Amino acid sequence: MRQPLVAGNWKLNGTLASVRELVESLKAGVGAIENVEVAVCPPFVYIPEVSSLLAGSKIVMGSQNMSRHLAGAYTGEVSGPMLNDFGVKYALIGHSERRASYGETDEKAARKFVAVKEHGLVPILCVGETLVEHERGNTFGVVKRQIDAVLDFFGVEAFDGAVIAYEPVWAIGTGKTATPEQAQSVHEYIRGRIARCDEEIASRIQILYGGSVKAANAEALFSQPDIDGGLVGGASLDADEFIAICVAANQ
Ligand code: PEP
C-alpha cells in the first residue's frame, strides 16, 4: 500500500510575510489528515524560516533543486549537506522549467537524482512531454527516455525509495489538466517500465501527477490506481486550495 504524497512547489513566489502566513494556515489545515504526507518546496532563501515554523508539525520540506556538487566554485547552487542542515526531505529533480530554462538534460537530471539519494534526501524526478511531443503522440517515448537516463546510468535500484512525478509540460501552469484516464495511462506505463527491471521497486514507488492540479480535479486524479498523489504548483500558494487537494488525497 503506497502512502499518498502531496507536494507543493512554490517556485519563485512569496515574501517572508506571505510564507509565514501560508505555513501557519497549512499547519492548521492539514493537521487532521492522517494518511497523506504533505510537503512544501519553498524558494531556497525561505527554507530556514519554513524549517523552524514547521518544527513539530507533520508537514515536511522539499527543495526545488539541488546541486550534485558538494562544495566549490558553483555560484548560485545549494548542496545536499546544506539542505540536510535544515531537515529537507525531498528534492525536485528535472522539473520541466529547469530542463527548459537551465539546461538540465536527462543526463544531468540523472546525476543529480543519484546525488540527492547519496545525501539521504528523496529525489522527486519530474518527467513529462511538451505539447509538440504530446501532439505527435510521443508521450511514452519521452517519458521512457527520461526514466531510462536514470536506469541506464545507475540501475533500477536508484528508484528504490524515490518518487517520480509525471508532469505533462502542456498542463503546467496552463489550467489544462490531463484527464484522469490520460494521466493514469502514463503512470501505468511508468510503473511498467520500472517493473520490467524490478517488480517490487515498481510496486513501492510513488508516482505523482502534476499539471494544474486543483481542488476541483484532485479527487478524480487521485482515485486512479497508479496516481499516488500530486505535485502542485500554482494551487499550492493558496492555503484553502492546497488543503482541499491534500484532503482529496486522503482516500
Ligand atoms: C509544477 O510546477 O510542478 C506544477 C505542476 O505547476 P501547476 O500546478 O501550476 O501546473
PDB file of C-alpha atoms and ligand atoms in Angstrom:
ATOM      1  CA  MET A   1       0.000   0.000   0.000  1.00  0.00           C
ATOM      2  CA  ARG A   2       1.579   3.274  -1.113  1.00  0.00           C
ATOM      3  CA  GLN A   3       1.048   6.332   1.041  1.00  0.00           C
ATOM      4  CA  PRO A   4      -0.165   9.321  -0.985  1.00  0.00           C
ATOM      5  CA  LEU A   5       2.166  12.320  -1.129  1.00  0.00           C
ATOM      6  CA  VAL A   6       1.113  15.858  -1.984  1.00  0.00           C
ATOM      7  CA  ALA A   7       3.985  18.276  -2.558  1.00  0.00           C
ATOM      8  CA  GLY A   8       3.586  21.994  -3.112  1.00  0.00           C
ATOM      9  CA  ASN A   9       6.116  23.621  -5.449  1.00  0.00           C
ATOM     10  CA  TRP A  10       6.113  27.313  -4.583  1.00  0.00           C
ATOM     11  CA  LYS A  11       8.523  28.152  -7.412  1.00  0.00           C
ATOM     12  CA  LEU A  12       9.737  31.776  -7.395  1.00  0.00           C
ATOM     13  CA  ASN A  13       6.935  33.140  -5.244  1.00  0.00           C
ATOM     14  CA  GLY A  14       6.373  34.624  -1.820  1.00  0.00           C
ATOM     15  CA  THR A  15       7.668  37.130   0.661  1.00  0.00           C
ATOM     16  CA  LEU A  16       8.735  36.438   4.205  1.00  0.00           C
ATOM     17  CA  ALA A  17       5.328  37.653   5.388  1.00  0.00           C
ATOM     18  CA  SER A  18       3.309  35.626   2.866  1.00  0.00           C
ATOM     19  CA  VAL A  19       5.387  32.496   3.519  1.00  0.00           C
ATOM     20  CA  ARG A  20       4.759  32.787   7.274  1.00  0.00           C
ATOM     21  CA  GLU A  21       1.034  33.221   6.716  1.00  0.00           C
ATOM     22  CA  LEU A  22       0.825  30.290   4.280  1.00  0.00           C
ATOM     23  CA  VAL A  23       2.730  27.921   6.576  1.00  0.00           C
ATOM     24  CA  GLU A  24       0.575  28.794   9.580  1.00  0.00           C
ATOM     25  CA  SER A  25      -2.611  28.149   7.556  1.00  0.00           C
ATOM     26  CA  LEU A  26      -1.278  24.848   6.233  1.00  0.00           C
ATOM     27  CA  LYS A  27      -0.272  23.658   9.699  1.00  0.00           C
ATOM     28  CA  ALA A  28      -3.788  24.349  10.952  1.00  0.00           C
ATOM     29  CA  GLY A  29      -5.438  22.835   7.863  1.00  0.00           C
ATOM     30  CA  VAL A  30      -3.597  19.565   7.312  1.00  0.00           C
ATOM     31  CA  GLY A  31      -3.059  18.551  10.941  1.00  0.00           C
ATOM     32  CA  ALA A  32      -6.020  16.163  10.932  1.00  0.00           C
ATOM     33  CA  ILE A  33      -5.221  14.485   7.614  1.00  0.00           C
ATOM     34  CA  GLU A  34      -3.948  11.065   8.602  1.00  0.00           C
ATOM     35  CA  ASN A  35      -2.893   9.103   5.560  1.00  0.00           C
ATOM     36  CA  VAL A  36      -1.210  11.654   3.349  1.00  0.00           C
ATOM     37  CA  GLU A  37       2.301  13.003   3.545  1.00  0.00           C
ATOM     38  CA  VAL A  38       2.323  16.732   2.838  1.00  0.00           C
ATOM     39  CA  ALA A  39       5.464  18.519   1.637  1.00  0.00           C
ATOM     40  CA  VAL A  40       6.235  22.105   0.685  1.00  0.00           C
ATOM     41  CA  CYS A  41       9.103  23.221  -1.543  1.00  0.00           C
ATOM     42  CA  PRO A  42       9.857  26.881  -0.750  1.00  0.00           C
ATOM     43  CA  PRO A  43      12.429  29.052  -2.534  1.00  0.00           C
ATOM     44  CA  PHE A  44      15.853  28.278  -1.008  1.00  0.00           C
ATOM     45  CA  VAL A  45      16.060  31.571   0.856  1.00  0.00           C
ATOM     46  CA  TYR A  46      12.938  30.740   2.892  1.00  0.00           C
ATOM     47  CA  ILE A  47      13.973  27.195   3.832  1.00  0.00           C
ATOM     48  CA  PRO A  48      15.452  28.155   7.260  1.00  0.00           C
ATOM     49  CA  GLU A  49      12.309  30.087   8.217  1.00  0.00           C
ATOM     50  CA  VAL A  50       9.927  27.388   6.973  1.00  0.00           C
ATOM     51  CA  SER A  51      12.023  24.755   8.719  1.00  0.00           C
ATOM     52  CA  SER A  52      11.599  26.445  12.105  1.00  0.00           C
ATOM     53  CA  LEU A  53       7.919  27.191  11.506  1.00  0.00           C
ATOM     54  CA  LEU A  54       7.279  23.530  10.654  1.00  0.00           C
ATOM     55  CA  ALA A  55       9.092  22.155  13.711  1.00  0.00           C
ATOM     56  CA  GLY A  56       6.757  19.696  15.432  1.00  0.00           C
ATOM     57  CA  SER A  57       4.267  19.661  12.545  1.00  0.00           C
ATOM     58  CA  LYS A  58       3.700  16.755  10.173  1.00  0.00           C
ATOM     59  CA  ILE A  59       4.432  18.806   7.058  1.00  0.00           C
ATOM     60  CA  VAL A  60       7.852  18.074   5.597  1.00  0.00           C
ATOM     61  CA  MET A  61      10.083  20.162   3.384  1.00  0.00           C
ATOM     62  CA  GLY A  62      11.376  19.725  -0.120  1.00  0.00           C
ATOM     63  CA  SER A  63      13.749  21.786  -2.225  1.00  0.00           C
ATOM     64  CA  GLN A  64      13.106  22.856  -5.796  1.00  0.00           C
ATOM     65  CA  ASN A  65      16.576  21.835  -6.951  1.00  0.00           C
ATOM     66  CA  MET A  66      19.911  20.630  -5.606  1.00  0.00           C
ATOM     67  CA  SER A  67      23.476  20.770  -6.886  1.00  0.00           C
ATOM     68  CA  ARG A  68      25.184  17.457  -7.460  1.00  0.00           C
ATOM     69  CA  HIS A  69      28.389  19.077  -6.200  1.00  0.00           C
ATOM     70  CA  LEU A  70      29.396  19.156  -2.563  1.00  0.00           C
ATOM     71  CA  ALA A  71      31.242  22.464  -2.480  1.00  0.00           C
ATOM     72  CA  GLY A  72      33.341  24.750  -4.637  1.00  0.00           C
ATOM     73  CA  ALA A  73      33.043  27.229  -7.458  1.00  0.00           C
ATOM     74  CA  TYR A  74      29.375  26.710  -8.289  1.00  0.00           C
ATOM     75  CA  THR A  75      27.836  30.158  -7.948  1.00  0.00           C
ATOM     76  CA  GLY A  76      24.163  30.165  -7.061  1.00  0.00           C
ATOM     77  CA  GLU A  77      23.975  26.478  -6.185  1.00  0.00           C
ATOM     78  CA  VAL A  78      22.848  24.711  -2.997  1.00  0.00           C
ATOM     79  CA  SER A  79      24.278  21.359  -1.895  1.00  0.00           C
ATOM     80  CA  GLY A  80      22.806  18.268  -0.264  1.00  0.00           C
ATOM     81  CA  PRO A  81      24.565  18.875   3.096  1.00  0.00           C
ATOM     82  CA  MET A  82      23.162  22.426   3.157  1.00  0.00           C
ATOM     83  CA  LEU A  83      19.662  21.028   2.711  1.00  0.00           C
ATOM     84  CA  ASN A  84      20.375  18.410   5.383  1.00  0.00           C
ATOM     85  CA  ASP A  85      21.176  21.223   7.811  1.00  0.00           C
ATOM     86  CA  PHE A  86      17.528  22.295   7.623  1.00  0.00           C
ATOM     87  CA  GLY A  87      15.917  18.867   7.623  1.00  0.00           C
ATOM     88  CA  VAL A  88      14.829  18.963   3.987  1.00  0.00           C
ATOM     89  CA  LYS A  89      13.423  15.565   2.990  1.00  0.00           C
ATOM     90  CA  TYR A  90      12.658  15.803  -0.744  1.00  0.00           C
ATOM     91  CA  ALA A  91      14.389  17.416  -3.725  1.00  0.00           C
ATOM     92  CA  LEU A  92      12.696  18.077  -7.066  1.00  0.00           C
ATOM     93  CA  ILE A  93      14.929  16.992  -9.921  1.00  0.00           C
ATOM     94  CA  GLY A  94      14.494  17.674 -13.628  1.00  0.00           C
ATOM     95  CA  HIS A  95      11.464  19.932 -13.295  1.00  0.00           C
ATOM     96  CA  SER A  96      10.426  20.949 -16.820  1.00  0.00           C
ATOM     97  CA  GLU A  97      11.163  24.604 -16.016  1.00  0.00           C
ATOM     98  CA  ARG A  98      14.742  23.665 -15.149  1.00  0.00           C
ATOM     99  CA  ARG A  99      15.011  21.444 -18.221  1.00  0.00           C
ATOM    100  CA  ALA A 100      13.707  24.264 -20.443  1.00  0.00           C
ATOM    101  CA  SER A 101      15.484  27.277 -18.906  1.00  0.00           C
ATOM    102  CA  TYR A 102      18.604  25.970 -17.150  1.00  0.00           C
ATOM    103  CA  GLY A 103      19.935  23.296 -19.474  1.00  0.00           C
ATOM    104  CA  GLU A 104      19.024  20.376 -17.249  1.00  0.00           C
ATOM    105  CA  THR A 105      19.466  17.443 -19.623  1.00  0.00           C
ATOM    106  CA  ASP A 106      18.364  13.865 -18.967  1.00  0.00           C
ATOM    107  CA  GLU A 107      21.947  13.007 -18.036  1.00  0.00           C
ATOM    108  CA  LYS A 108      22.341  15.956 -15.659  1.00  0.00           C
ATOM    109  CA  ALA A 109      18.999  15.148 -14.058  1.00  0.00           C
ATOM    110  CA  ALA A 110      20.076  11.516 -13.627  1.00  0.00           C
ATOM    111  CA  ARG A 111      23.340  12.531 -11.966  1.00  0.00           C
ATOM    112  CA  LYS A 112      21.558  14.933  -9.626  1.00  0.00           C
ATOM    113  CA  PHE A 113      18.960  12.264  -8.857  1.00  0.00           C
ATOM    114  CA  VAL A 114      21.657   9.951  -7.536  1.00  0.00           C
ATOM    115  CA  ALA A 115      23.463  12.758  -5.673  1.00  0.00           C
ATOM    116  CA  VAL A 116      20.182  13.539  -3.891  1.00  0.00           C
ATOM    117  CA  LYS A 117      19.966   9.932  -2.730  1.00  0.00           C
ATOM    118  CA  GLU A 118      23.605   9.895  -1.649  1.00  0.00           C
ATOM    119  CA  HIS A 119      22.840  12.750   0.734  1.00  0.00           C
ATOM    120  CA  GLY A 120      19.917  10.899   2.255  1.00  0.00           C
ATOM    121  CA  LEU A 121      17.222  13.011   0.591  1.00  0.00           C
ATOM    122  CA  VAL A 122      14.415  11.613  -1.532  1.00  0.00           C
ATOM    123  CA  PRO A 123      14.502  12.661  -5.184  1.00  0.00           C
ATOM    124  CA  ILE A 124      11.265  13.509  -6.960  1.00  0.00           C
ATOM    125  CA  LEU A 125      12.176  13.007 -10.622  1.00  0.00           C
ATOM    126  CA  CYS A 126       9.925  15.122 -12.840  1.00  0.00           C
ATOM    127  CA  VAL A 127       9.189  13.719 -16.286  1.00  0.00           C
ATOM    128  CA  GLY A 128       6.732  14.690 -18.982  1.00  0.00           C
ATOM    129  CA  GLU A 129       6.261  15.644 -22.602  1.00  0.00           C
ATOM    130  CA  THR A 130       5.849  19.054 -24.227  1.00  0.00           C
ATOM    131  CA  LEU A 131       2.742  19.999 -26.199  1.00  0.00           C
ATOM    132  CA  VAL A 132       4.502  19.285 -29.521  1.00  0.00           C
ATOM    133  CA  GLU A 133       5.648  15.882 -28.285  1.00  0.00           C
ATOM    134  CA  HIS A 134       2.127  15.212 -26.982  1.00  0.00           C
ATOM    135  CA  GLU A 135       0.520  16.146 -30.301  1.00  0.00           C
ATOM    136  CA  ARG A 136       2.989  13.927 -32.153  1.00  0.00           C
ATOM    137  CA  GLY A 137       1.895  11.006 -29.987  1.00  0.00           C
ATOM    138  CA  ASN A 138       5.329  10.723 -28.426  1.00  0.00           C
ATOM    139  CA  THR A 139       4.352  10.877 -24.738  1.00  0.00           C
ATOM    140  CA  PHE A 140       5.542   7.393 -23.835  1.00  0.00           C
ATOM    141  CA  GLY A 141       8.760   7.809 -25.842  1.00  0.00           C
ATOM    142  CA  VAL A 142       9.719  10.988 -23.978  1.00  0.00           C
ATOM    143  CA  VAL A 143       8.875   9.596 -20.557  1.00  0.00           C
ATOM    144  CA  LYS A 144      10.797   6.407 -21.371  1.00  0.00           C
ATOM    145  CA  ARG A 145      13.876   8.424 -22.370  1.00  0.00           C
ATOM    146  CA  GLN A 146      13.741  10.473 -19.153  1.00  0.00           C
ATOM    147  CA  ILE A 147      13.303   7.407 -16.921  1.00  0.00           C
ATOM    148  CA  ASP A 148      15.845   5.341 -18.835  1.00  0.00           C
ATOM    149  CA  ALA A 149      18.518   8.015 -18.268  1.00  0.00           C
ATOM    150  CA  VAL A 150      18.457   7.048 -14.579  1.00  0.00           C
ATOM    151  CA  LEU A 151      18.077   3.311 -15.287  1.00  0.00           C
ATOM    152  CA  ASP A 152      20.966   3.283 -17.778  1.00  0.00           C
ATOM    153  CA  PHE A 153      23.403   5.214 -15.602  1.00  0.00           C
ATOM    154  CA  PHE A 154      22.548   3.846 -12.177  1.00  0.00           C
ATOM    155  CA  GLY A 155      20.246   0.816 -12.487  1.00  0.00           C
ATOM    156  CA  VAL A 156      16.770   0.216 -11.154  1.00  0.00           C
ATOM    157  CA  GLU A 157      17.982   0.279  -7.514  1.00  0.00           C
ATOM    158  CA  ALA A 158      18.294   4.051  -7.866  1.00  0.00           C
ATOM    159  CA  PHE A 159      14.488   4.191  -7.949  1.00  0.00           C
ATOM    160  CA  ASP A 160      14.125   2.326  -4.670  1.00  0.00           C
ATOM    161  CA  GLY A 161      12.719   4.810  -2.166  1.00  0.00           C
ATOM    162  CA  ALA A 162      12.459   7.542  -4.816  1.00  0.00           C
ATOM    163  CA  VAL A 163       9.445   9.372  -6.224  1.00  0.00           C
ATOM    164  CA  ILE A 164       8.537  10.128  -9.837  1.00  0.00           C
ATOM    165  CA  ALA A 165       6.258  12.993 -10.853  1.00  0.00           C
ATOM    166  CA  TYR A 166       4.563  12.784 -14.251  1.00  0.00           C
ATOM    167  CA  GLU A 167       4.043  16.380 -15.312  1.00  0.00           C
ATOM    168  CA  PRO A 168       2.898  16.911 -18.886  1.00  0.00           C
ATOM    169  CA  VAL A 169       4.547  20.224 -19.756  1.00  0.00           C
ATOM    170  CA  TRP A 170       1.436  21.375 -21.629  1.00  0.00           C
ATOM    171  CA  ALA A 171      -0.522  21.126 -18.368  1.00  0.00           C
ATOM    172  CA  ILE A 172       1.903  23.019 -16.093  1.00  0.00           C
ATOM    173  CA  GLY A 173       0.613  26.447 -15.177  1.00  0.00           C
ATOM    174  CA  THR A 174      -1.761  26.436 -18.152  1.00  0.00           C
ATOM    175  CA  GLY A 175      -5.011  25.490 -16.450  1.00  0.00           C
ATOM    176  CA  LYS A 176      -5.178  22.453 -18.782  1.00  0.00           C
ATOM    177  CA  THR A 177      -5.101  19.167 -16.911  1.00  0.00           C
ATOM    178  CA  ALA A 178      -4.587  15.696 -18.304  1.00  0.00           C
ATOM    179  CA  THR A 179      -7.798  13.730 -17.872  1.00  0.00           C
ATOM    180  CA  PRO A 180      -7.596  11.153 -15.077  1.00  0.00           C
ATOM    181  CA  GLU A 181      -7.585   8.434 -17.772  1.00  0.00           C
ATOM    182  CA  GLN A 182      -4.768  10.098 -19.760  1.00  0.00           C
ATOM    183  CA  ALA A 183      -2.677  10.546 -16.622  1.00  0.00           C
ATOM    184  CA  GLN A 184      -3.392   7.002 -15.433  1.00  0.00           C
ATOM    185  CA  SER A 185      -2.229   5.535 -18.733  1.00  0.00           C
ATOM    186  CA  VAL A 186       1.143   7.311 -18.425  1.00  0.00           C
ATOM    187  CA  HIS A 187       1.512   6.417 -14.737  1.00  0.00           C
ATOM    188  CA  GLU A 188       0.781   2.787 -15.593  1.00  0.00           C
ATOM    189  CA  TYR A 189       3.399   2.961 -18.340  1.00  0.00           C
ATOM    190  CA  ILE A 190       5.993   4.406 -15.929  1.00  0.00           C
ATOM    191  CA  ARG A 191       5.309   1.750 -13.305  1.00  0.00           C
ATOM    192  CA  GLY A 192       5.510  -0.915 -16.004  1.00  0.00           C
ATOM    193  CA  ARG A 193       8.834   0.434 -17.206  1.00  0.00           C
ATOM    194  CA  ILE A 194      10.287   0.102 -13.698  1.00  0.00           C
ATOM    195  CA  ALA A 195       8.583  -3.285 -13.221  1.00  0.00           C
ATOM    196  CA  ARG A 196      10.410  -4.701 -16.251  1.00  0.00           C
ATOM    197  CA  CYS A 197      13.554  -4.288 -14.125  1.00  0.00           C
ATOM    198  CA  ASP A 198      12.187  -4.901 -10.629  1.00  0.00           C
ATOM    199  CA  GLU A 199       8.567  -5.572  -9.753  1.00  0.00           C
ATOM    200  CA  GLU A 200       8.922  -4.831  -6.046  1.00  0.00           C
ATOM    201  CA  ILE A 201      10.525  -1.448  -6.564  1.00  0.00           C
ATOM    202  CA  ALA A 202       7.813  -0.688  -9.126  1.00  0.00           C
ATOM    203  CA  SER A 203       5.024  -1.606  -6.731  1.00  0.00           C
ATOM    204  CA  ARG A 204       6.523   0.603  -3.992  1.00  0.00           C
ATOM    205  CA  ILE A 205       7.429   3.704  -5.970  1.00  0.00           C
ATOM    206  CA  GLN A 206       5.128   6.692  -5.564  1.00  0.00           C
ATOM    207  CA  ILE A 207       4.185   8.297  -8.874  1.00  0.00           C
ATOM    208  CA  LEU A 208       2.697  11.777  -8.508  1.00  0.00           C
ATOM    209  CA  TYR A 209       0.705  13.674 -11.114  1.00  0.00           C
ATOM    210  CA  GLY A 210       1.474  17.365 -11.698  1.00  0.00           C
ATOM    211  CA  GLY A 211      -0.083  19.859 -14.071  1.00  0.00           C
ATOM    212  CA  SER A 212      -2.792  22.288 -12.970  1.00  0.00           C
ATOM    213  CA  VAL A 213      -3.954  20.105 -10.078  1.00  0.00           C
ATOM    214  CA  LYS A 214      -6.597  21.957  -8.092  1.00  0.00           C
ATOM    215  CA  ALA A 215      -9.273  21.164  -5.540  1.00  0.00           C
ATOM    216  CA  ALA A 216     -11.834  20.634  -8.308  1.00  0.00           C
ATOM    217  CA  ASN A 217      -9.905  17.914 -10.166  1.00  0.00           C
ATOM    218  CA  ALA A 218      -7.772  16.339  -7.433  1.00  0.00           C
ATOM    219  CA  GLU A 219     -10.135  13.618  -6.301  1.00  0.00           C
ATOM    220  CA  ALA A 220     -10.738  12.259  -9.809  1.00  0.00           C
ATOM    221  CA  LEU A 221      -6.995  12.184 -10.491  1.00  0.00           C
ATOM    222  CA  PHE A 222      -6.035  10.644  -7.152  1.00  0.00           C
ATOM    223  CA  SER A 223      -8.645   7.900  -7.434  1.00  0.00           C
ATOM    224  CA  GLN A 224      -6.730   6.366 -10.362  1.00  0.00           C
ATOM    225  CA  PRO A 225      -4.843   3.229  -9.307  1.00  0.00           C
ATOM    226  CA  ASP A 226      -1.353   4.389 -10.301  1.00  0.00           C
ATOM    227  CA  ILE A 227      -1.641   8.026  -9.200  1.00  0.00           C
ATOM    228  CA  ASP A 228      -0.174   8.299  -5.712  1.00  0.00           C
ATOM    229  CA  GLY A 229      -0.678  11.997  -5.073  1.00  0.00           C
ATOM    230  CA  GLY A 230       0.279  15.260  -6.696  1.00  0.00           C
ATOM    231  CA  LEU A 231       2.999  17.793  -7.341  1.00  0.00           C
ATOM    232  CA  VAL A 232       1.135  21.073  -7.152  1.00  0.00           C
ATOM    233  CA  GLY A 233       2.400  24.434  -8.389  1.00  0.00           C
ATOM    234  CA  GLY A 234       0.023  27.399  -8.544  1.00  0.00           C
ATOM    235  CA  ALA A 235      -2.646  25.932  -6.261  1.00  0.00           C
ATOM    236  CA  SER A 236      -0.075  25.290  -3.520  1.00  0.00           C
ATOM    237  CA  LEU A 237       0.180  29.046  -2.920  1.00  0.00           C
ATOM    238  CA  ASP A 238      -3.459  29.200  -1.858  1.00  0.00           C
ATOM    239  CA  ALA A 239      -3.845  27.564   1.564  1.00  0.00           C
ATOM    240  CA  ASP A 240      -7.510  26.594   1.132  1.00  0.00           C
ATOM    241  CA  GLU A 241      -6.942  25.060  -2.306  1.00  0.00           C
ATOM    242  CA  PHE A 242      -3.854  23.174  -1.200  1.00  0.00           C
ATOM    243  CA  ILE A 243      -5.532  21.846   1.945  1.00  0.00           C
ATOM    244  CA  ALA A 244      -8.506  20.665  -0.147  1.00  0.00           C
ATOM    245  CA  ILE A 245      -6.093  18.866  -2.507  1.00  0.00           C
ATOM    246  CA  CYS A 246      -4.463  17.142   0.487  1.00  0.00           C
ATOM    247  CA  VAL A 247      -7.910  16.118   1.763  1.00  0.00           C
ATOM    248  CA  ALA A 248      -8.720  14.679  -1.677  1.00  0.00           C
ATOM    249  CA  ALA A 249      -5.597  12.515  -1.466  1.00  0.00           C
ATOM    250  CA  ASN A 250      -6.722  11.092   1.871  1.00  0.00           C
ATOM    251  CA  GLN A 251      -8.895   8.361   0.332  1.00  0.00           C
TER     252      GLN A 251
HETATM  253  C1  PEP B   1       4.613  22.363 -11.160  1.00  0.00           C
HETATM  254  O1  PEP B   1       5.211  23.405 -11.174  1.00  0.00           O
HETATM  255  O2  PEP B   1       5.219  21.324 -10.871  1.00  0.00           O
HETATM  256  C2  PEP B   1       3.186  22.361 -11.465  1.00  0.00           C
HETATM  257  C3  PEP B   1       2.574  21.214 -11.599  1.00  0.00           C
HETATM  258  O3  PEP B   1       2.580  23.589 -11.601  1.00  0.00           O
HETATM  259  P1  PEP B   1       0.987  23.851 -11.735  1.00  0.00           P
HETATM  260  O4  PEP B   1       0.293  23.061 -10.679  1.00  0.00           O
HETATM  261  O5  PEP B   1       0.851  25.341 -11.526  1.00  0.00           O
HETATM  262  O6  PEP B   1       0.581  23.430 -13.101  1.00  0.00           O
END
